[in-house]
mmCIF file of C-alpha atoms and ligand atoms in Angstrom:
data_model
loop_
_atom_site.group_PDB
_atom_site.id
_atom_site.type_symbol
_atom_site.label_atom_id
_atom_site.label_comp_id
_atom_site.label_asym_id
_atom_site.label_seq_id
_atom_site.Cartn_x
_atom_site.Cartn_y
_atom_site.Cartn_z
ATOM 1 C CA MET A 91 83.525 90.076 102.567
ATOM 2 C CA THR A 92 84.589 89.106 106.161
ATOM 3 C CA SER A 93 83.048 89.629 109.691
ATOM 4 C CA TRP A 94 85.371 92.576 110.026
ATOM 5 C CA THR A 95 84.055 94.453 106.929
ATOM 6 C CA PRO A 96 81.929 97.487 107.695
ATOM 7 C CA ALA A 97 78.784 97.716 105.441
ATOM 8 C CA GLU A 98 79.898 100.913 103.644
ATOM 9 C CA VAL A 99 83.320 99.318 102.538
ATOM 10 C CA ASP A 100 83.474 98.331 98.838
ATOM 11 C CA PRO A 101 85.987 95.485 98.785
ATOM 12 C CA ASP A 102 85.922 95.404 95.015
ATOM 13 C CA VAL A 103 87.498 98.739 94.392
ATOM 14 C CA PRO A 104 91.095 98.882 95.762
ATOM 15 C CA SER A 105 91.882 101.529 98.393
ATOM 16 C CA ALA A 106 95.165 103.290 99.245
ATOM 17 C CA ALA A 107 94.719 102.213 102.919
ATOM 18 C CA ARG A 108 94.453 98.522 102.084
ATOM 19 C CA ILE A 109 97.115 98.456 99.242
ATOM 20 C CA TYR A 110 99.607 100.085 101.812
ATOM 21 C CA ASP A 111 98.647 97.529 104.311
ATOM 22 C CA TYR A 112 99.414 94.836 101.975
ATOM 23 C CA LEU A 113 102.803 96.329 100.828
ATOM 24 C CA LEU A 114 103.733 96.418 104.522
ATOM 25 C CA GLY A 115 102.900 92.859 105.164
ATOM 26 C CA GLY A 116 99.467 93.385 106.737
ATOM 27 C CA SER A 117 96.380 91.128 106.402
ATOM 28 C CA HIS A 118 93.514 93.607 106.213
ATOM 29 C CA ASN A 119 93.183 93.751 102.574
ATOM 30 C CA PHE A 120 91.126 92.050 99.765
ATOM 31 C CA GLY A 121 92.036 90.403 96.479
ATOM 32 C CA PRO A 122 91.560 93.440 94.390
ATOM 33 C CA ASP A 123 93.916 95.477 96.761
ATOM 34 C CA ARG A 124 96.456 92.763 96.372
ATOM 35 C CA GLU A 125 95.984 92.706 92.580
ATOM 36 C CA LEU A 126 96.565 96.454 92.422
ATOM 37 C CA ALA A 127 99.545 96.299 94.682
ATOM 38 C CA ASP A 128 101.044 93.744 92.224
ATOM 39 C CA LYS A 129 100.489 96.076 89.355
ATOM 40 C CA LEU A 130 102.243 98.995 91.335
ATOM 41 C CA LEU A 131 105.168 96.555 91.923
ATOM 42 C CA ALA A 132 105.294 95.892 88.198
ATOM 43 C CA VAL A 133 105.762 99.554 87.477
ATOM 44 C CA GLN A 134 107.671 100.583 90.615
ATOM 45 C CA PRO A 135 109.416 97.530 91.848
ATOM 46 C CA ASN A 136 110.696 99.111 94.943
ATOM 47 C CA VAL A 137 107.310 100.426 96.168
ATOM 48 C CA ALA A 138 107.243 98.160 99.294
ATOM 49 C CA ASP A 139 110.537 99.624 100.323
ATOM 50 C CA ILE A 140 109.212 103.200 99.780
ATOM 51 C CA ALA A 141 106.304 102.294 102.166
ATOM 52 C CA ARG A 142 108.650 100.782 104.803
ATOM 53 C CA ARG A 143 111.024 103.863 104.725
ATOM 54 C CA ASN A 144 108.021 106.045 104.911
ATOM 55 C CA ARG A 145 106.769 104.203 107.942
ATOM 56 C CA ALA A 146 110.325 104.493 109.564
ATOM 57 C CA PHE A 147 110.218 108.251 108.791
ATOM 58 C CA LEU A 148 106.889 108.417 110.752
ATOM 59 C CA ARG A 149 108.436 106.849 113.668
ATOM 60 C CA ARG A 150 111.512 109.014 113.893
ATOM 61 C CA ALA A 151 109.297 112.085 113.318
ATOM 62 C CA VAL A 152 107.024 111.143 116.235
ATOM 63 C CA LEU A 153 110.047 110.397 118.465
ATOM 64 C CA PHE A 154 111.538 113.825 117.515
ATOM 65 C CA MET A 155 108.437 115.515 118.546
ATOM 66 C CA ALA A 156 108.056 113.609 121.818
ATOM 67 C CA ALA A 157 111.662 114.680 122.519
ATOM 68 C CA ALA A 158 110.666 118.330 121.908
ATOM 69 C CA GLY A 159 107.877 118.053 124.353
ATOM 70 C CA ILE A 160 104.846 117.323 122.186
ATOM 71 C CA ARG A 161 102.371 115.349 124.031
ATOM 72 C CA GLN A 162 99.366 115.353 121.731
ATOM 73 C CA PHE A 163 99.193 114.330 118.063
ATOM 74 C CA LEU A 164 96.671 114.743 115.284
ATOM 75 C CA ASP A 165 97.372 111.964 112.675
ATOM 76 C CA LEU A 166 95.929 112.873 109.267
ATOM 77 C CA GLY A 167 95.346 109.945 106.951
ATOM 78 C CA SER A 168 96.488 107.472 109.638
ATOM 79 C CA GLY A 169 95.811 104.236 107.670
ATOM 80 C CA ILE A 170 95.217 100.690 108.884
ATOM 81 C CA PRO A 171 96.980 100.034 112.156
ATOM 82 C CA THR A 172 100.227 98.233 111.548
ATOM 83 C CA ALA A 173 103.564 97.659 113.409
ATOM 84 C CA GLY A 174 104.596 101.032 115.074
ATOM 85 C CA ASN A 175 101.427 103.023 115.331
ATOM 86 C CA VAL A 176 101.598 106.625 116.486
ATOM 87 C CA HIS A 177 100.041 106.098 119.952
ATOM 88 C CA GLU A 178 102.414 103.187 120.654
ATOM 89 C CA ILE A 179 105.487 105.202 119.864
ATOM 90 C CA ALA A 180 104.255 108.338 121.513
ATOM 91 C CA GLN A 181 102.965 106.701 124.659
ATOM 92 C CA GLN A 182 106.093 104.625 125.028
ATOM 93 C CA ALA A 183 108.149 107.799 124.707
ATOM 94 C CA ALA A 184 105.934 109.786 126.953
ATOM 95 C CA PRO A 185 103.200 107.873 128.853
ATOM 96 C CA GLY A 186 99.996 109.757 128.745
ATOM 97 C CA SER A 187 100.457 111.163 125.323
ATOM 98 C CA ARG A 188 97.317 111.652 123.409
ATOM 99 C CA VAL A 189 96.574 110.727 119.821
ATOM 100 C CA VAL A 190 93.878 111.326 117.366
ATOM 101 C CA TYR A 191 93.845 109.302 114.267
ATOM 102 C CA VAL A 192 91.831 110.557 111.302
ATOM 103 C CA ASP A 193 90.957 108.459 108.163
ATOM 104 C CA TYR A 194 87.884 108.112 106.071
ATOM 105 C CA GLU A 195 88.363 104.603 105.057
ATOM 106 C CA GLY A 196 86.124 102.106 106.749
ATOM 107 C CA ILE A 197 88.577 99.216 107.347
ATOM 108 C CA ALA A 198 91.253 101.626 108.611
ATOM 109 C CA VAL A 199 88.692 103.091 111.097
ATOM 110 C CA ALA A 200 87.182 99.694 112.197
ATOM 111 C CA HIS A 201 90.626 98.349 113.029
ATOM 112 C CA SER A 202 91.747 101.448 114.745
ATOM 113 C CA GLU A 203 88.705 101.256 116.995
ATOM 114 C CA LEU A 204 89.383 97.798 117.920
ATOM 115 C CA LEU A 205 93.043 98.517 118.710
ATOM 116 C CA LEU A 206 92.209 101.557 120.760
ATOM 117 C CA ALA A 207 89.350 100.167 122.763
ATOM 118 C CA GLY A 208 90.115 100.728 126.473
ATOM 119 C CA ASN A 209 92.833 103.340 125.580
ATOM 120 C CA GLU A 210 91.450 106.654 126.904
ATOM 121 C CA ASN A 211 94.239 108.671 125.488
ATOM 122 C CA ALA A 212 93.747 107.691 121.872
ATOM 123 C CA ALA A 213 90.733 107.813 119.488
ATOM 124 C CA VAL A 214 89.886 107.513 115.745
ATOM 125 C CA VAL A 215 87.627 109.907 113.918
ATOM 126 C CA GLN A 216 86.204 109.018 110.490
ATOM 127 C CA ARG A 217 86.428 112.174 108.627
ATOM 128 C CA ASP A 218 87.652 113.529 105.271
ATOM 129 C CA VAL A 219 90.854 115.352 106.065
ATOM 130 C CA THR A 220 89.998 117.760 103.237
ATOM 131 C CA ARG A 221 87.310 119.146 105.589
ATOM 132 C CA PRO A 222 89.466 120.536 108.349
ATOM 133 C CA ASP A 223 86.701 122.230 110.273
ATOM 134 C CA GLU A 224 84.809 118.985 110.581
ATOM 135 C CA VAL A 225 88.068 117.192 111.692
ATOM 136 C CA LEU A 226 88.906 119.892 114.322
ATOM 137 C CA ALA A 227 85.311 119.803 115.641
ATOM 138 C CA ALA A 228 84.857 116.124 115.929
ATOM 139 C CA ASP A 229 84.147 114.751 119.374
ATOM 140 C CA GLY A 230 87.302 112.742 119.597
ATOM 141 C CA THR A 231 89.478 115.637 118.540
ATOM 142 C CA ARG A 232 87.908 117.996 121.007
ATOM 143 C CA ARG A 233 88.130 115.503 123.756
ATOM 144 C CA LEU A 234 91.834 114.633 123.340
ATOM 145 C CA ILE A 235 93.420 117.742 121.745
ATOM 146 C CA ASP A 236 94.100 121.073 123.806
ATOM 147 C CA PHE A 237 94.545 123.509 120.990
ATOM 148 C CA SER A 238 96.104 125.990 123.502
ATOM 149 C CA ARG A 239 99.148 123.679 123.895
ATOM 150 C CA PRO A 240 101.519 122.454 121.083
ATOM 151 C CA VAL A 241 100.155 119.756 118.658
ATOM 152 C CA GLY A 242 102.079 117.263 116.554
ATOM 153 C CA LEU A 243 100.462 117.314 113.164
ATOM 154 C CA LEU A 244 101.193 114.218 111.148
ATOM 155 C CA ALA A 245 100.428 114.410 107.384
ATOM 156 C CA VAL A 246 102.569 111.290 106.371
ATOM 157 C CA THR A 247 101.679 110.148 102.820
ATOM 158 C CA ILE A 248 98.367 112.004 102.721
ATOM 159 C CA GLY A 249 99.039 115.182 100.769
ATOM 160 C CA HIS A 250 99.490 113.315 97.306
ATOM 161 C CA TYR A 251 95.954 111.873 97.824
ATOM 162 C CA LEU A 252 94.325 115.386 97.887
ATOM 163 C CA PRO A 253 93.219 116.547 94.386
ATOM 164 C CA PRO A 254 93.967 120.036 93.429
ATOM 165 C CA ALA A 255 90.395 120.814 93.509
ATOM 166 C CA THR A 256 90.321 120.202 97.306
ATOM 167 C CA ASP A 257 92.982 123.045 97.639
ATOM 168 C CA PRO A 258 95.681 121.205 99.467
ATOM 169 C CA VAL A 259 97.561 124.292 100.323
ATOM 170 C CA GLY A 260 94.344 125.912 101.937
ATOM 171 C CA VAL A 261 93.594 122.518 103.778
ATOM 172 C CA PHE A 262 97.042 122.317 105.337
ATOM 173 C CA ALA A 263 96.818 126.090 106.203
ATOM 174 C CA ARG A 264 93.533 125.502 108.247
ATOM 175 C CA TYR A 265 95.404 122.727 110.313
ATOM 176 C CA ARG A 266 98.473 125.023 110.686
ATOM 177 C CA ASP A 267 96.361 127.940 111.831
ATOM 178 C CA ALA A 268 94.379 125.885 114.316
ATOM 179 C CA VAL A 269 97.433 124.933 116.448
ATOM 180 C CA ALA A 270 99.521 126.710 119.030
ATOM 181 C CA PRO A 271 103.166 128.066 118.621
ATOM 182 C CA GLY A 272 105.552 125.194 119.195
ATOM 183 C CA SER A 273 103.337 122.819 117.420
ATOM 184 C CA HIS A 274 105.125 120.600 114.697
ATOM 185 C CA LEU A 275 104.103 119.382 111.211
ATOM 186 C CA ALA A 276 105.565 116.293 109.739
ATOM 187 C CA LEU A 277 104.807 115.388 106.248
ATOM 188 C CA SER A 278 105.857 113.134 103.437
ATOM 189 C CA HIS A 279 104.767 113.366 99.882
ATOM 190 C CA LEU A 280 105.106 111.637 96.719
ATOM 191 C CA THR A 281 107.063 113.386 94.041
ATOM 192 C CA ASP A 282 107.997 112.726 90.372
ATOM 193 C CA ASP A 283 111.007 115.109 90.660
ATOM 194 C CA PHE A 284 113.175 112.040 90.640
ATOM 195 C CA ALA A 285 113.985 109.832 87.558
ATOM 196 C CA GLY A 286 113.684 106.589 89.658
ATOM 197 C CA LEU A 287 110.005 107.260 90.535
ATOM 198 C CA HIS A 288 107.798 106.440 87.783
ATOM 199 C CA GLY A 289 105.044 109.001 88.793
ATOM 200 C CA ASP A 290 103.063 108.809 85.514
ATOM 201 C CA ALA A 291 102.811 105.036 85.768
ATOM 202 C CA ILE A 292 101.988 105.219 89.436
ATOM 203 C CA VAL A 293 99.237 107.882 88.774
ATOM 204 C CA GLU A 294 97.868 105.731 85.941
ATOM 205 C CA THR A 295 97.823 102.538 87.923
ATOM 206 C CA MET A 296 96.063 104.141 90.853
ATOM 207 C CA ARG A 297 93.334 105.675 88.711
ATOM 208 C CA SER A 298 91.230 102.524 89.165
ATOM 209 C CA THR A 299 91.272 102.741 92.866
ATOM 210 C CA GLN A 300 89.351 104.906 95.515
ATOM 211 C CA ASN A 301 92.483 107.091 95.762
ATOM 212 C CA ASN A 302 93.906 108.875 92.782
ATOM 213 C CA VAL A 303 97.413 110.267 93.449
ATOM 214 C CA PHE A 304 98.923 113.601 92.663
ATOM 215 C CA PRO A 305 102.742 113.761 92.887
ATOM 216 C CA ARG A 306 104.010 117.264 93.523
ATOM 217 C CA THR A 307 107.331 119.051 92.924
ATOM 218 C CA ARG A 308 109.512 120.195 95.819
ATOM 219 C CA ALA A 309 108.239 123.729 95.373
ATOM 220 C CA ARG A 310 104.624 122.526 95.750
ATOM 221 C CA VAL A 311 105.456 120.400 98.678
ATOM 222 C CA LEU A 312 107.244 123.152 100.501
ATOM 223 C CA GLU A 313 104.039 125.335 100.112
ATOM 224 C CA LEU A 314 102.239 122.740 102.501
ATOM 225 C CA PHE A 315 104.513 123.943 105.467
ATOM 226 C CA GLY A 316 103.520 127.554 105.065
ATOM 227 C CA ASP A 317 105.422 129.740 107.369
ATOM 228 C CA PHE A 318 106.484 126.890 109.665
ATOM 229 C CA ALA A 319 110.261 126.791 110.099
ATOM 230 C CA LEU A 320 111.721 123.458 108.739
ATOM 231 C CA VAL A 321 114.129 121.733 111.189
ATOM 232 C CA ALA A 322 117.440 120.442 109.966
ATOM 233 C CA PRO A 323 118.066 118.696 107.519
ATOM 234 C CA GLY A 324 115.215 120.434 105.834
ATOM 235 C CA LEU A 325 113.082 118.920 103.215
ATOM 236 C CA VAL A 326 114.761 115.674 102.114
ATOM 237 C CA THR A 327 113.622 112.138 101.269
ATOM 238 C CA THR A 328 112.325 109.866 103.872
ATOM 239 C CA SER A 329 115.438 107.805 104.771
ATOM 240 C CA GLY A 330 117.572 110.887 104.657
ATOM 241 C CA TRP A 331 115.505 112.581 107.519
ATOM 242 C CA ARG A 332 117.621 112.188 110.766
ATOM 243 C CA PRO A 333 118.402 108.516 110.174
ATOM 244 C CA ASP A 334 119.010 106.437 113.205
ATOM 245 C CA ASP A 335 120.770 103.011 113.698
ATOM 246 C CA SER A 336 117.508 101.247 112.443
ATOM 247 C CA THR A 337 117.234 103.219 109.358
ATOM 248 C CA ALA A 338 117.591 101.130 106.284
ATOM 249 C CA ALA A 339 118.827 103.974 104.079
ATOM 250 C CA ALA A 340 118.218 104.066 100.468
ATOM 251 C CA VAL A 341 121.500 103.693 98.434
ATOM 252 C CA ASP A 342 120.346 106.693 96.404
ATOM 253 C CA PRO A 343 118.130 109.024 98.375
ATOM 254 C CA GLU A 344 115.992 109.476 95.349
ATOM 255 C CA GLU A 345 114.889 105.787 95.681
ATOM 256 C CA ASP A 346 112.745 106.966 98.520
ATOM 257 C CA GLY A 347 110.388 108.517 96.108
ATOM 258 C CA LEU A 348 108.904 110.625 98.832
ATOM 259 C CA TYR A 349 109.800 114.157 100.265
ATOM 260 C CA ALA A 350 109.870 114.228 103.949
ATOM 261 C CA GLY A 351 110.425 116.966 106.557
ATOM 262 C CA VAL A 352 109.314 118.309 109.970
ATOM 263 C CA ALA A 353 108.637 122.052 110.643
ATOM 264 C CA VAL A 354 107.821 124.042 113.627
ATOM 265 C CA LYS A 355 105.360 126.949 114.322
ATOM 266 C CA THR A 356 107.265 129.813 115.785
HETATM 267 C C1 SAM B 773 99.189 105.412 102.427
HETATM 268 S S1 SAM B 773 98.147 105.532 103.842
HETATM 269 C C2 SAM B 773 99.347 106.376 104.916
HETATM 270 C C3 SAM B 773 99.172 105.869 106.392
HETATM 271 C C4 SAM B 773 100.168 106.512 107.377
HETATM 272 N N1 SAM B 773 99.880 107.925 107.435
HETATM 273 C C5 SAM B 773 101.515 106.322 106.989
HETATM 274 O O1 SAM B 773 102.111 107.113 106.214
HETATM 275 O O2 SAM B 773 102.054 105.231 107.312
HETATM 276 C C6 SAM B 773 97.158 106.863 103.334
HETATM 277 C C7 SAM B 773 95.867 106.952 104.107
HETATM 278 O O3 SAM B 773 95.116 108.179 103.895
HETATM 279 C C8 SAM B 773 93.747 107.938 103.743
HETATM 280 N N2 SAM B 773 93.135 108.986 103.049
HETATM 281 C C9 SAM B 773 93.314 109.368 101.793
HETATM 282 N N3 SAM B 773 92.561 110.578 101.468
HETATM 283 C C10 SAM B 773 91.872 110.852 102.640
HETATM 284 C C11 SAM B 773 90.946 111.877 102.929
HETATM 285 N N4 SAM B 773 90.699 112.735 102.095
HETATM 286 N N5 SAM B 773 90.483 111.953 104.284
HETATM 287 C C12 SAM B 773 90.925 110.998 105.036
HETATM 288 N N6 SAM B 773 91.695 109.986 104.883
HETATM 289 C C13 SAM B 773 92.195 109.921 103.607
HETATM 290 C C14 SAM B 773 93.632 106.592 103.215
HETATM 291 O O4 SAM B 773 92.407 106.031 103.465
HETATM 292 C C15 SAM B 773 94.863 105.864 103.820
HETATM 293 O O5 SAM B 773 94.430 105.181 104.806
#
């Protein structure tokens, strides 16, 4: 344990937040997280590329929303701060943009609090995203998000951590219902629709962590958007969503392993 470890964090059981941090080159992780990440690399050798392309999709989705006039963001399952955090991207594009991060993992929350100290336009709330009413009623959410104005909902690599028993379709519907017309929803989601993604092995490897994973088919992922209208190019994979000059595109889009899309509430 280190001085930055909150008391409720169990460093012996790997967490998705800390595994992802390690795969992205971060230092807020423990030995068991790194060992688990190495097991993931053994079953899915391009998993760090999958993580980087996902992070780049997040950046482009936030910039797309900012260009569409979105000035407030609710980032569900925001993770441990790393290069290119949502408030940095959004506030650089449009100063004064407001961002609420939501995560239930103690290290992610502790580091977000440190990073956001003194930023009155950004906050982190430690909540379980499968309890939307608690997330929407949290002090930080109510202080920073005006639900009469469009919101940028970010659900980037969070859906596949939600077990079927939590009713992910209903959870997403609750967030969609809470926001005003003009709001956007960006999401990315693990799928085993593609031969190059070893879904069964990933599911098995993640079973010993705090976060089981549930890859979903294209049809199941589309359900999470409800009646929001997908913007072009629709539901694709991460590196294929509106690539820009900095996009390290996958040679074969299926190597991305994650469906990705952005949709608008009409
Ligand atoms: C892989 S990280 C994704 C971080 C960021 N959204 C991104 O895509 O770069 C997934 C995050 O979701 C969080 N998470 C998983 N299930 C959650 C839940 N039910 N409530 C809140 N956070 C959750 C994990 O703690 C982790 O930090």
